[in-house]
Each structure stands twice: as structure tokens, then as C-alpha cells.
Amino acid sequence: MIQFFQVYKTYPGNIKALANISFKIEKGEFVFVTGPSGAGKTTLLRLIIRVERPDQGEILVNKRNVSRLKNSQIPLLRREVGFVFQDFKLLNNKTVYDNIALVLRALGYNKKEIPKRVRQVLKVVGLEEWVLKQPPLKLSGGEQQRVAIARALANTPSIILADEPTGNLDPELTVEIMDLLEKVNQLGTTVVVATHNTSLVAQYTKRIIPLYRGEMVE
Ligand code: ADP
């Protein structure tokens, strides 16, 4: 569950990225955050994982008050949230296996569990075992985004945040990745997708949090 109460965020230079934002996303929902470039979508996602802090207002994520979290508690918050980026952000000098396993090693999974968990998430995202030995750049854009989603799922987060996840993909792959995010949602994960792509939003009947110049609009 994610809840914003009258959240404001201003960047240096008096750039009002978000103003008076309030909403609630229930556990298990699939929600779009929409708006043109500069509307504040990325800022909203970054506030959820405490990469940014609000100037005013409160943010609750899984009952944690994110705005008041101690630094020592931030890793616990981030373990509950997987992040997916437009440009995948995979490590290109590592294999697909290592990209996913790194997350698990960092979380202290034991050596026996790691290969099992890597294969589990690979299956969820519909990739075959042969990709594990490849470096990401050997794969297509759609496959790379599947790997990135697998990595985000590795530590069984309750929430997936995806920032323009299909922004680098052609229309066909866009549908595949959106269908995958729907599947992840149906398996019980809350999914929040930020996008400026109005035709994409129109294809899926999901609740929308519409932003325009930092404000929520109708
Ligand atoms: P969107 O994701 O909808 O494109 P952003 O949240 O990235 O919007 O940006 C909202 C506004 O805040 C824009 O005007 C952007 O230029 C500005 N902004 C974003 N990040 C920073 C930053 N780190 N420093 C200064 N301004 C920023």
C-alpha cells in the first residue's frame, strides 16, 4: 500500500516538481502515473523509495512513514520495492545470471538458494535458461527488459515501480512487456507504471494518477 498526503517537492532553482499530491494505491492494484515529460512522474516514483524526500507532506509505503524514515531503515524499504527503468540499467559486463544473482547475494541469500531463485524469476518473465550465460547486450531490447523485470522480482518485492518501461521498445514488444507486468500484478505484486504514452494507457483499463506540471489533474 502506498499513500501520499499533500506531498510537495521543489528542486533547487524553485522548480516545483510536485505540489499538493494526495492519493492511495491499494495492495495488489495496477496503476498508471501519467503526464507529459516534466509532469513529475519520476519524482513521484523516487519519493516512494526515498531517493528524494518531500518538502512537505507524508508518504506511507507498506505502513512505513517514508518521509520520516531513519537512514538505517531505507534498505528495508527498498527491499520491498522493485524498480524497472526505461533503459533497463543492466550491468553489461556481467552475465544475465549475475545481474539477477547480485541482488540476491546483496540480500544475503545462501549459495544454494540463489540459482533456484534466479531460475524461478526467469520462468516468471518467460525467458529460457540459455540467456543466463549471455551478457545483456546479446539480447533484444524486449528480452533485456524481461531480465530487468526478473531482477526487480528477485527479492519478492510487494511493489514494482516501472518508469517508462516500454519507452525504448517498439509497439509489439511494448505489448509483451505490458502483458508481463499485468501477469506480475496478477501474481500479487502491486504495479505502478509511469508513462507519457497516452495510447498505451488507453489500451489498458487501469486506474490513472494524472499529473500535469506537478499537480494532479482530472
Ligand atoms: P517526468 O518524469 O514526468 O518527466 P520529472 O519528475 O523527471 O518529470 O521532473 C519534474 C520536474 O522537475 C521537471 O521540471 C524537471 O526538470 C525537474 N527535475 C527533476 N529532477 C530534478 C533535479 N534532480 N534537479 C532539478 N530539477 C529536477
PDB file of C-alpha atoms and ligand atoms in Angstrom:
ATOM      1  CA  MET A   1       0.000   0.000   0.000  1.00  0.00           C
ATOM      2  CA  ILE A   2       1.248   3.434  -0.999  1.00  0.00           C
ATOM      3  CA  GLN A   3      -0.298   6.648   0.293  1.00  0.00           C
ATOM      4  CA  PHE A   4       0.618  10.288  -0.339  1.00  0.00           C
ATOM      5  CA  PHE A   5      -0.794  13.052   1.874  1.00  0.00           C
ATOM      6  CA  GLN A   6      -0.448  16.565   0.458  1.00  0.00           C
ATOM      7  CA  VAL A   7       3.067  15.982  -0.818  1.00  0.00           C
ATOM      8  CA  TYR A   8       5.199  18.839  -2.183  1.00  0.00           C
ATOM      9  CA  LYS A   9       8.610  18.579  -3.814  1.00  0.00           C
ATOM     10  CA  THR A  10      10.616  21.551  -5.060  1.00  0.00           C
ATOM     11  CA  TYR A  11      14.105  21.223  -6.588  1.00  0.00           C
ATOM     12  CA  PRO A  12      16.815  23.851  -6.247  1.00  0.00           C
ATOM     13  CA  GLY A  13      16.059  26.803  -8.519  1.00  0.00           C
ATOM     14  CA  ASN A  14      12.447  26.858  -7.282  1.00  0.00           C
ATOM     15  CA  ILE A  15      11.438  24.087  -9.709  1.00  0.00           C
ATOM     16  CA  LYS A  16       8.106  22.883  -8.426  1.00  0.00           C
ATOM     17  CA  ALA A  17       8.200  19.203  -9.391  1.00  0.00           C
ATOM     18  CA  LEU A  18       5.154  18.175  -7.320  1.00  0.00           C
ATOM     19  CA  ALA A  19       2.529  20.178  -5.439  1.00  0.00           C
ATOM     20  CA  ASN A  20      -0.277  19.021  -3.159  1.00  0.00           C
ATOM     21  CA  ILE A  21      -0.264  15.383  -4.278  1.00  0.00           C
ATOM     22  CA  SER A  22      -2.588  13.017  -2.407  1.00  0.00           C
ATOM     23  CA  PHE A  23      -3.596   9.501  -3.453  1.00  0.00           C
ATOM     24  CA  LYS A  24      -3.795   5.956  -2.218  1.00  0.00           C
ATOM     25  CA  ILE A  25      -2.710   2.814  -4.080  1.00  0.00           C
ATOM     26  CA  GLU A  26      -4.092  -0.354  -2.534  1.00  0.00           C
ATOM     27  CA  LYS A  27      -2.157  -3.588  -2.196  1.00  0.00           C
ATOM     28  CA  GLY A  28      -2.460  -5.582  -5.431  1.00  0.00           C
ATOM     29  CA  GLU A  29      -3.507  -2.649  -7.643  1.00  0.00           C
ATOM     30  CA  PHE A  30      -2.124  -1.806 -11.093  1.00  0.00           C
ATOM     31  CA  VAL A  31      -1.954   1.961 -11.545  1.00  0.00           C
ATOM     32  CA  PHE A  32      -0.622   4.298 -14.230  1.00  0.00           C
ATOM     33  CA  VAL A  33       1.057   7.589 -13.344  1.00  0.00           C
ATOM     34  CA  THR A  34       0.615   9.672 -16.477  1.00  0.00           C
ATOM     35  CA  GLY A  35       1.545  13.090 -17.802  1.00  0.00           C
ATOM     36  CA  PRO A  36       3.840  14.712 -20.354  1.00  0.00           C
ATOM     37  CA  SER A  37       7.580  14.985 -19.861  1.00  0.00           C
ATOM     38  CA  GLY A  38       8.348  17.150 -16.839  1.00  0.00           C
ATOM     39  CA  ALA A  39       4.992  16.452 -15.159  1.00  0.00           C
ATOM     40  CA  GLY A  40       6.669  14.958 -12.084  1.00  0.00           C
ATOM     41  CA  LYS A  41       6.234  11.218 -12.696  1.00  0.00           C
ATOM     42  CA  THR A  42       9.832  10.204 -11.990  1.00  0.00           C
ATOM     43  CA  THR A  43       9.930  12.437  -8.932  1.00  0.00           C
ATOM     44  CA  LEU A  44       6.804  10.710  -7.601  1.00  0.00           C
ATOM     45  CA  LEU A  45       8.409   7.266  -8.008  1.00  0.00           C
ATOM     46  CA  ARG A  46      11.687   8.422  -6.474  1.00  0.00           C
ATOM     47  CA  LEU A  47       9.846   9.735  -3.419  1.00  0.00           C
ATOM     48  CA  ILE A  48       8.355   6.273  -2.842  1.00  0.00           C
ATOM     49  CA  ILE A  49      11.806   4.680  -2.432  1.00  0.00           C
ATOM     50  CA  ARG A  50      13.285   7.691  -0.610  1.00  0.00           C
ATOM     51  CA  VAL A  51      15.747   8.619  -3.335  1.00  0.00           C
ATOM     52  CA  GLU A  52      14.088  12.020  -2.900  1.00  0.00           C
ATOM     53  CA  ARG A  53      12.441  13.472   0.198  1.00  0.00           C
ATOM     54  CA  PRO A  54       9.326  15.635   0.136  1.00  0.00           C
ATOM     55  CA  ASP A  55       9.488  19.232   1.352  1.00  0.00           C
ATOM     56  CA  GLN A  56       6.060  18.852   2.881  1.00  0.00           C
ATOM     57  CA  GLY A  57       3.539  16.087   3.340  1.00  0.00           C
ATOM     58  CA  GLU A  58       3.686  12.448   4.348  1.00  0.00           C
ATOM     59  CA  ILE A  59       4.293   9.274   2.357  1.00  0.00           C
ATOM     60  CA  LEU A  60       3.331   5.834   3.621  1.00  0.00           C
ATOM     61  CA  VAL A  61       4.689   2.686   1.955  1.00  0.00           C
ATOM     62  CA  ASN A  62       3.660  -0.633   3.489  1.00  0.00           C
ATOM     63  CA  LYS A  63       2.836   1.209   6.723  1.00  0.00           C
ATOM     64  CA  ARG A  64       6.262   2.860   6.881  1.00  0.00           C
ATOM     65  CA  ASN A  65       6.353   6.632   7.089  1.00  0.00           C
ATOM     66  CA  VAL A  66       8.882   7.111   4.296  1.00  0.00           C
ATOM     67  CA  SER A  67       9.337  10.838   4.806  1.00  0.00           C
ATOM     68  CA  ARG A  68      10.481  10.233   8.376  1.00  0.00           C
ATOM     69  CA  LEU A  69      12.431   7.030   7.885  1.00  0.00           C
ATOM     70  CA  LYS A  70      15.829   6.772   9.552  1.00  0.00           C
ATOM     71  CA  ASN A  71      18.702   6.197   7.122  1.00  0.00           C
ATOM     72  CA  SER A  72      19.260   2.782   8.667  1.00  0.00           C
ATOM     73  CA  GLN A  73      15.719   1.745   7.660  1.00  0.00           C
ATOM     74  CA  ILE A  74      15.978   2.754   3.995  1.00  0.00           C
ATOM     75  CA  PRO A  75      17.404  -0.624   2.833  1.00  0.00           C
ATOM     76  CA  LEU A  76      14.421  -2.391   4.420  1.00  0.00           C
ATOM     77  CA  LEU A  77      12.048  -0.160   2.455  1.00  0.00           C
ATOM     78  CA  ARG A  78      13.920  -0.721  -0.812  1.00  0.00           C
ATOM     79  CA  ARG A  79      13.822  -4.489  -0.366  1.00  0.00           C
ATOM     80  CA  GLU A  80      10.064  -4.303  -0.593  1.00  0.00           C
ATOM     81  CA  VAL A  81      10.106  -2.320  -3.837  1.00  0.00           C
ATOM     82  CA  GLY A  82      11.468  -3.398  -7.236  1.00  0.00           C
ATOM     83  CA  PHE A  83      12.351  -0.716  -9.782  1.00  0.00           C
ATOM     84  CA  VAL A  84      12.258  -1.056 -13.592  1.00  0.00           C
ATOM     85  CA  PHE A  85      13.782   1.634 -15.836  1.00  0.00           C
ATOM     86  CA  GLN A  86      13.273   2.742 -19.429  1.00  0.00           C
ATOM     87  CA  ASP A  87      16.903   1.950 -20.309  1.00  0.00           C
ATOM     88  CA  PHE A  88      16.949  -1.340 -18.328  1.00  0.00           C
ATOM     89  CA  LYS A  89      20.073  -0.383 -16.314  1.00  0.00           C
ATOM     90  CA  LEU A  90      21.574  -3.866 -16.561  1.00  0.00           C
ATOM     91  CA  LEU A  91      25.284  -4.402 -15.951  1.00  0.00           C
ATOM     92  CA  ASN A  92      26.604  -5.086 -19.440  1.00  0.00           C
ATOM     93  CA  ASN A  93      29.925  -6.541 -18.319  1.00  0.00           C
ATOM     94  CA  LYS A  94      28.132  -9.273 -16.365  1.00  0.00           C
ATOM     95  CA  THR A  95      26.022 -12.213 -17.499  1.00  0.00           C
ATOM     96  CA  VAL A  96      22.261 -12.219 -17.130  1.00  0.00           C
ATOM     97  CA  TYR A  97      22.697 -14.749 -14.328  1.00  0.00           C
ATOM     98  CA  ASP A  98      24.988 -12.422 -12.412  1.00  0.00           C
ATOM     99  CA  ASN A  99      22.737  -9.423 -12.965  1.00  0.00           C
ATOM    100  CA  ILE A 100      19.961 -11.235 -11.133  1.00  0.00           C
ATOM    101  CA  ALA A 101      22.148 -13.095  -8.648  1.00  0.00           C
ATOM    102  CA  LEU A 102      23.915  -9.917  -7.499  1.00  0.00           C
ATOM    103  CA  VAL A 103      20.689  -8.674  -5.949  1.00  0.00           C
ATOM    104  CA  LEU A 104      20.223 -11.936  -4.109  1.00  0.00           C
ATOM    105  CA  ARG A 105      23.834 -12.034  -2.877  1.00  0.00           C
ATOM    106  CA  ALA A 106      23.456  -8.491  -1.561  1.00  0.00           C
ATOM    107  CA  LEU A 107      20.367  -9.585   0.338  1.00  0.00           C
ATOM    108  CA  GLY A 108      22.203 -12.469   1.955  1.00  0.00           C
ATOM    109  CA  TYR A 109      20.527 -15.379   0.158  1.00  0.00           C
ATOM    110  CA  ASN A 110      22.589 -18.511   0.645  1.00  0.00           C
ATOM    111  CA  LYS A 111      24.537 -20.168  -2.170  1.00  0.00           C
ATOM    112  CA  LYS A 112      22.030 -22.979  -2.629  1.00  0.00           C
ATOM    113  CA  GLU A 113      19.020 -20.699  -2.855  1.00  0.00           C
ATOM    114  CA  ILE A 114      20.448 -18.260  -5.412  1.00  0.00           C
ATOM    115  CA  PRO A 115      20.451 -20.480  -8.566  1.00  0.00           C
ATOM    116  CA  LYS A 116      16.965 -21.701  -7.652  1.00  0.00           C
ATOM    117  CA  ARG A 117      15.569 -18.226  -7.218  1.00  0.00           C
ATOM    118  CA  VAL A 118      17.256 -16.952 -10.426  1.00  0.00           C
ATOM    119  CA  ARG A 119      15.579 -19.750 -12.412  1.00  0.00           C
ATOM    120  CA  GLN A 120      12.229 -19.099 -10.748  1.00  0.00           C
ATOM    121  CA  VAL A 121      12.135 -15.420 -11.745  1.00  0.00           C
ATOM    122  CA  LEU A 122      13.471 -16.216 -15.212  1.00  0.00           C
ATOM    123  CA  LYS A 123      10.484 -18.501 -15.698  1.00  0.00           C
ATOM    124  CA  VAL A 124       8.049 -15.850 -14.475  1.00  0.00           C
ATOM    125  CA  VAL A 125       9.308 -13.404 -17.118  1.00  0.00           C
ATOM    126  CA  GLY A 126       9.169 -16.053 -19.857  1.00  0.00           C
ATOM    127  CA  LEU A 127      12.877 -16.377 -20.671  1.00  0.00           C
ATOM    128  CA  GLU A 128      14.739 -19.613 -21.299  1.00  0.00           C
ATOM    129  CA  GLU A 129      17.816 -20.862 -19.486  1.00  0.00           C
ATOM    130  CA  TRP A 130      20.251 -20.161 -22.337  1.00  0.00           C
ATOM    131  CA  VAL A 131      20.017 -16.404 -21.681  1.00  0.00           C
ATOM    132  CA  LEU A 132      21.608 -16.816 -18.253  1.00  0.00           C
ATOM    133  CA  LYS A 133      25.104 -17.171 -19.717  1.00  0.00           C
ATOM    134  CA  GLN A 134      24.744 -14.209 -22.068  1.00  0.00           C
ATOM    135  CA  PRO A 135      25.749 -10.613 -21.446  1.00  0.00           C
ATOM    136  CA  PRO A 136      22.612  -8.394 -21.668  1.00  0.00           C
ATOM    137  CA  LEU A 137      23.693  -6.715 -24.909  1.00  0.00           C
ATOM    138  CA  LYS A 138      23.463 -10.062 -26.738  1.00  0.00           C
ATOM    139  CA  LEU A 139      19.705  -9.954 -26.143  1.00  0.00           C
ATOM    140  CA  SER A 140      16.960  -7.945 -27.833  1.00  0.00           C
ATOM    141  CA  GLY A 141      15.517  -4.879 -26.108  1.00  0.00           C
ATOM    142  CA  GLY A 142      12.413  -6.788 -25.084  1.00  0.00           C
ATOM    143  CA  GLU A 143      14.495  -9.615 -23.638  1.00  0.00           C
ATOM    144  CA  GLN A 144      16.677  -7.137 -21.758  1.00  0.00           C
ATOM    145  CA  GLN A 145      13.607  -5.556 -20.205  1.00  0.00           C
ATOM    146  CA  ARG A 146      12.408  -9.034 -19.183  1.00  0.00           C
ATOM    147  CA  VAL A 147      15.761  -9.587 -17.457  1.00  0.00           C
ATOM    148  CA  ALA A 148      15.378  -6.234 -15.707  1.00  0.00           C
ATOM    149  CA  ILE A 149      11.916  -7.247 -14.524  1.00  0.00           C
ATOM    150  CA  ALA A 150      13.291 -10.597 -13.340  1.00  0.00           C
ATOM    151  CA  ARG A 151      15.950  -8.736 -11.374  1.00  0.00           C
ATOM    152  CA  ALA A 152      13.302  -6.470  -9.859  1.00  0.00           C
ATOM    153  CA  LEU A 153      11.275  -9.541  -8.843  1.00  0.00           C
ATOM    154  CA  ALA A 154      14.230 -11.465  -7.407  1.00  0.00           C
ATOM    155  CA  ASN A 155      13.700 -10.479  -3.800  1.00  0.00           C
ATOM    156  CA  THR A 156       9.907 -10.907  -3.983  1.00  0.00           C
ATOM    157  CA  PRO A 157       9.001  -7.239  -3.580  1.00  0.00           C
ATOM    158  CA  SER A 158       5.406  -6.355  -2.759  1.00  0.00           C
ATOM    159  CA  ILE A 159       5.598  -3.371  -5.134  1.00  0.00           C
ATOM    160  CA  ILE A 160       7.082  -2.903  -8.626  1.00  0.00           C
ATOM    161  CA  LEU A 161       7.663   0.659  -9.843  1.00  0.00           C
ATOM    162  CA  ALA A 162       8.298   0.973 -13.580  1.00  0.00           C
ATOM    163  CA  ASP A 163       9.432   4.285 -15.072  1.00  0.00           C
ATOM    164  CA  GLU A 164       8.578   4.374 -18.823  1.00  0.00           C
ATOM    165  CA  PRO A 165       9.326   0.625 -19.016  1.00  0.00           C
ATOM    166  CA  THR A 166       8.401   0.456 -22.699  1.00  0.00           C
ATOM    167  CA  GLY A 167       9.935   3.782 -23.727  1.00  0.00           C
ATOM    168  CA  ASN A 168      12.776   2.130 -25.663  1.00  0.00           C
ATOM    169  CA  LEU A 169      10.680  -0.635 -27.221  1.00  0.00           C
ATOM    170  CA  ASP A 170       8.710  -0.933 -30.449  1.00  0.00           C
ATOM    171  CA  PRO A 171       4.896  -1.342 -30.272  1.00  0.00           C
ATOM    172  CA  GLU A 172       4.956  -5.142 -30.432  1.00  0.00           C
ATOM    173  CA  LEU A 173       7.449  -5.509 -27.593  1.00  0.00           C
ATOM    174  CA  THR A 174       5.584  -2.818 -25.673  1.00  0.00           C
ATOM    175  CA  VAL A 175       2.518  -5.052 -25.591  1.00  0.00           C
ATOM    176  CA  GLU A 176       4.634  -8.027 -24.472  1.00  0.00           C
ATOM    177  CA  ILE A 177       6.198  -6.100 -21.607  1.00  0.00           C
ATOM    178  CA  MET A 178       2.868  -4.601 -20.520  1.00  0.00           C
ATOM    179  CA  ASP A 179       1.305  -8.078 -20.573  1.00  0.00           C
ATOM    180  CA  LEU A 180       4.184  -9.319 -18.434  1.00  0.00           C
ATOM    181  CA  LEU A 181       3.649  -6.506 -15.917  1.00  0.00           C
ATOM    182  CA  GLU A 182      -0.046  -7.450 -15.824  1.00  0.00           C
ATOM    183  CA  LYS A 183       0.933 -11.052 -15.130  1.00  0.00           C
ATOM    184  CA  VAL A 184       3.272  -9.934 -12.328  1.00  0.00           C
ATOM    185  CA  ASN A 185       0.354  -7.935 -10.928  1.00  0.00           C
ATOM    186  CA  GLN A 186      -1.966 -10.945 -11.144  1.00  0.00           C
ATOM    187  CA  LEU A 187       0.597 -12.941  -9.169  1.00  0.00           C
ATOM    188  CA  GLY A 188       0.002 -10.464  -6.340  1.00  0.00           C
ATOM    189  CA  THR A 189       2.515  -7.629  -6.758  1.00  0.00           C
ATOM    190  CA  THR A 190       1.332  -4.027  -6.719  1.00  0.00           C
ATOM    191  CA  VAL A 191       2.444  -2.422 -10.011  1.00  0.00           C
ATOM    192  CA  VAL A 192       2.870   1.295 -10.690  1.00  0.00           C
ATOM    193  CA  VAL A 193       3.783   2.278 -14.255  1.00  0.00           C
ATOM    194  CA  ALA A 194       4.799   5.860 -15.065  1.00  0.00           C
ATOM    195  CA  THR A 195       4.377   6.797 -18.717  1.00  0.00           C
ATOM    196  CA  HIS A 196       3.759   9.752 -21.016  1.00  0.00           C
ATOM    197  CA  ASN A 197       2.384   7.357 -23.661  1.00  0.00           C
ATOM    198  CA  THR A 198      -1.338   8.153 -23.853  1.00  0.00           C
ATOM    199  CA  SER A 199      -2.135   5.436 -26.394  1.00  0.00           C
ATOM    200  CA  LEU A 200      -0.552   2.844 -24.130  1.00  0.00           C
ATOM    201  CA  VAL A 201      -2.700   3.990 -21.211  1.00  0.00           C
ATOM    202  CA  ALA A 202      -5.789   3.896 -23.437  1.00  0.00           C
ATOM    203  CA  GLN A 203      -5.146   0.216 -24.271  1.00  0.00           C
ATOM    204  CA  TYR A 204      -5.317  -0.899 -20.655  1.00  0.00           C
ATOM    205  CA  THR A 205      -8.221  -0.194 -18.339  1.00  0.00           C
ATOM    206  CA  LYS A 206      -6.324   0.737 -15.214  1.00  0.00           C
ATOM    207  CA  ARG A 207      -6.679   3.451 -12.635  1.00  0.00           C
ATOM    208  CA  ILE A 208      -4.736   6.578 -13.543  1.00  0.00           C
ATOM    209  CA  ILE A 209      -2.945   9.148 -11.409  1.00  0.00           C
ATOM    210  CA  PRO A 210      -2.758  12.008 -13.914  1.00  0.00           C
ATOM    211  CA  LEU A 211      -0.057  14.645 -13.435  1.00  0.00           C
ATOM    212  CA  TYR A 212       0.418  17.917 -15.245  1.00  0.00           C
ATOM    213  CA  ARG A 213       3.175  20.338 -14.287  1.00  0.00           C
ATOM    214  CA  GLY A 214       3.459  18.762 -10.862  1.00  0.00           C
ATOM    215  CA  GLU A 215      -0.210  18.771  -9.993  1.00  0.00           C
ATOM    216  CA  MET A 216      -2.862  16.086 -10.069  1.00  0.00           C
ATOM    217  CA  VAL A 217      -5.424  16.849 -12.749  1.00  0.00           C
ATOM    218  CA  GLU A 218      -8.714  15.291 -13.864  1.00  0.00           C
TER     219      GLU A 218
HETATM  220  P1  ADP B   1       8.670  13.394 -15.589  1.00  0.00           P
HETATM  221  O1  ADP B   1       9.176  12.109 -15.035  1.00  0.00           O
HETATM  222  O2  ADP B   1       7.167  13.473 -15.606  1.00  0.00           O
HETATM  223  O3  ADP B   1       9.271  13.737 -16.909  1.00  0.00           O
HETATM  224  P2  ADP B   1      10.301  14.626 -13.509  1.00  0.00           P
HETATM  225  O4  ADP B   1       9.814  14.159 -12.199  1.00  0.00           O
HETATM  226  O5  ADP B   1      11.509  13.998 -14.080  1.00  0.00           O
HETATM  227  O6  ADP B   1       9.100  14.564 -14.567  1.00  0.00           O
HETATM  228  O7  ADP B   1      10.575  16.194 -13.455  1.00  0.00           O
HETATM  229  C1  ADP B   1       9.653  17.129 -12.913  1.00  0.00           C
HETATM  230  C2  ADP B   1      10.314  18.495 -12.939  1.00  0.00           C
HETATM  231  O8  ADP B   1      11.381  18.537 -12.003  1.00  0.00           O
HETATM  232  C3  ADP B   1      10.903  18.892 -14.283  1.00  0.00           C
HETATM  233  O9  ADP B   1      10.758  20.271 -14.439  1.00  0.00           O
HETATM  234  C4  ADP B   1      12.363  18.515 -14.119  1.00  0.00           C
HETATM  235  O10 ADP B   1      13.175  19.304 -14.961  1.00  0.00           O
HETATM  236  C5  ADP B   1      12.606  18.816 -12.667  1.00  0.00           C
HETATM  237  N1  ADP B   1      13.644  17.989 -12.041  1.00  0.00           N
HETATM  238  C6  ADP B   1      13.641  16.644 -11.948  1.00  0.00           C
HETATM  239  N2  ADP B   1      14.726  16.191 -11.278  1.00  0.00           N
HETATM  240  C7  ADP B   1      15.436  17.287 -10.934  1.00  0.00           C
HETATM  241  C8  ADP B   1      16.650  17.504 -10.212  1.00  0.00           C
HETATM  242  N3  ADP B   1      17.354  16.477  -9.706  1.00  0.00           N
HETATM  243  N4  ADP B   1      17.073  18.788 -10.071  1.00  0.00           N
HETATM  244  C9  ADP B   1      16.373  19.816 -10.564  1.00  0.00           C
HETATM  245  N5  ADP B   1      15.209  19.681 -11.234  1.00  0.00           N
HETATM  246  C10 ADP B   1      14.746  18.441 -11.422  1.00  0.00           C
END
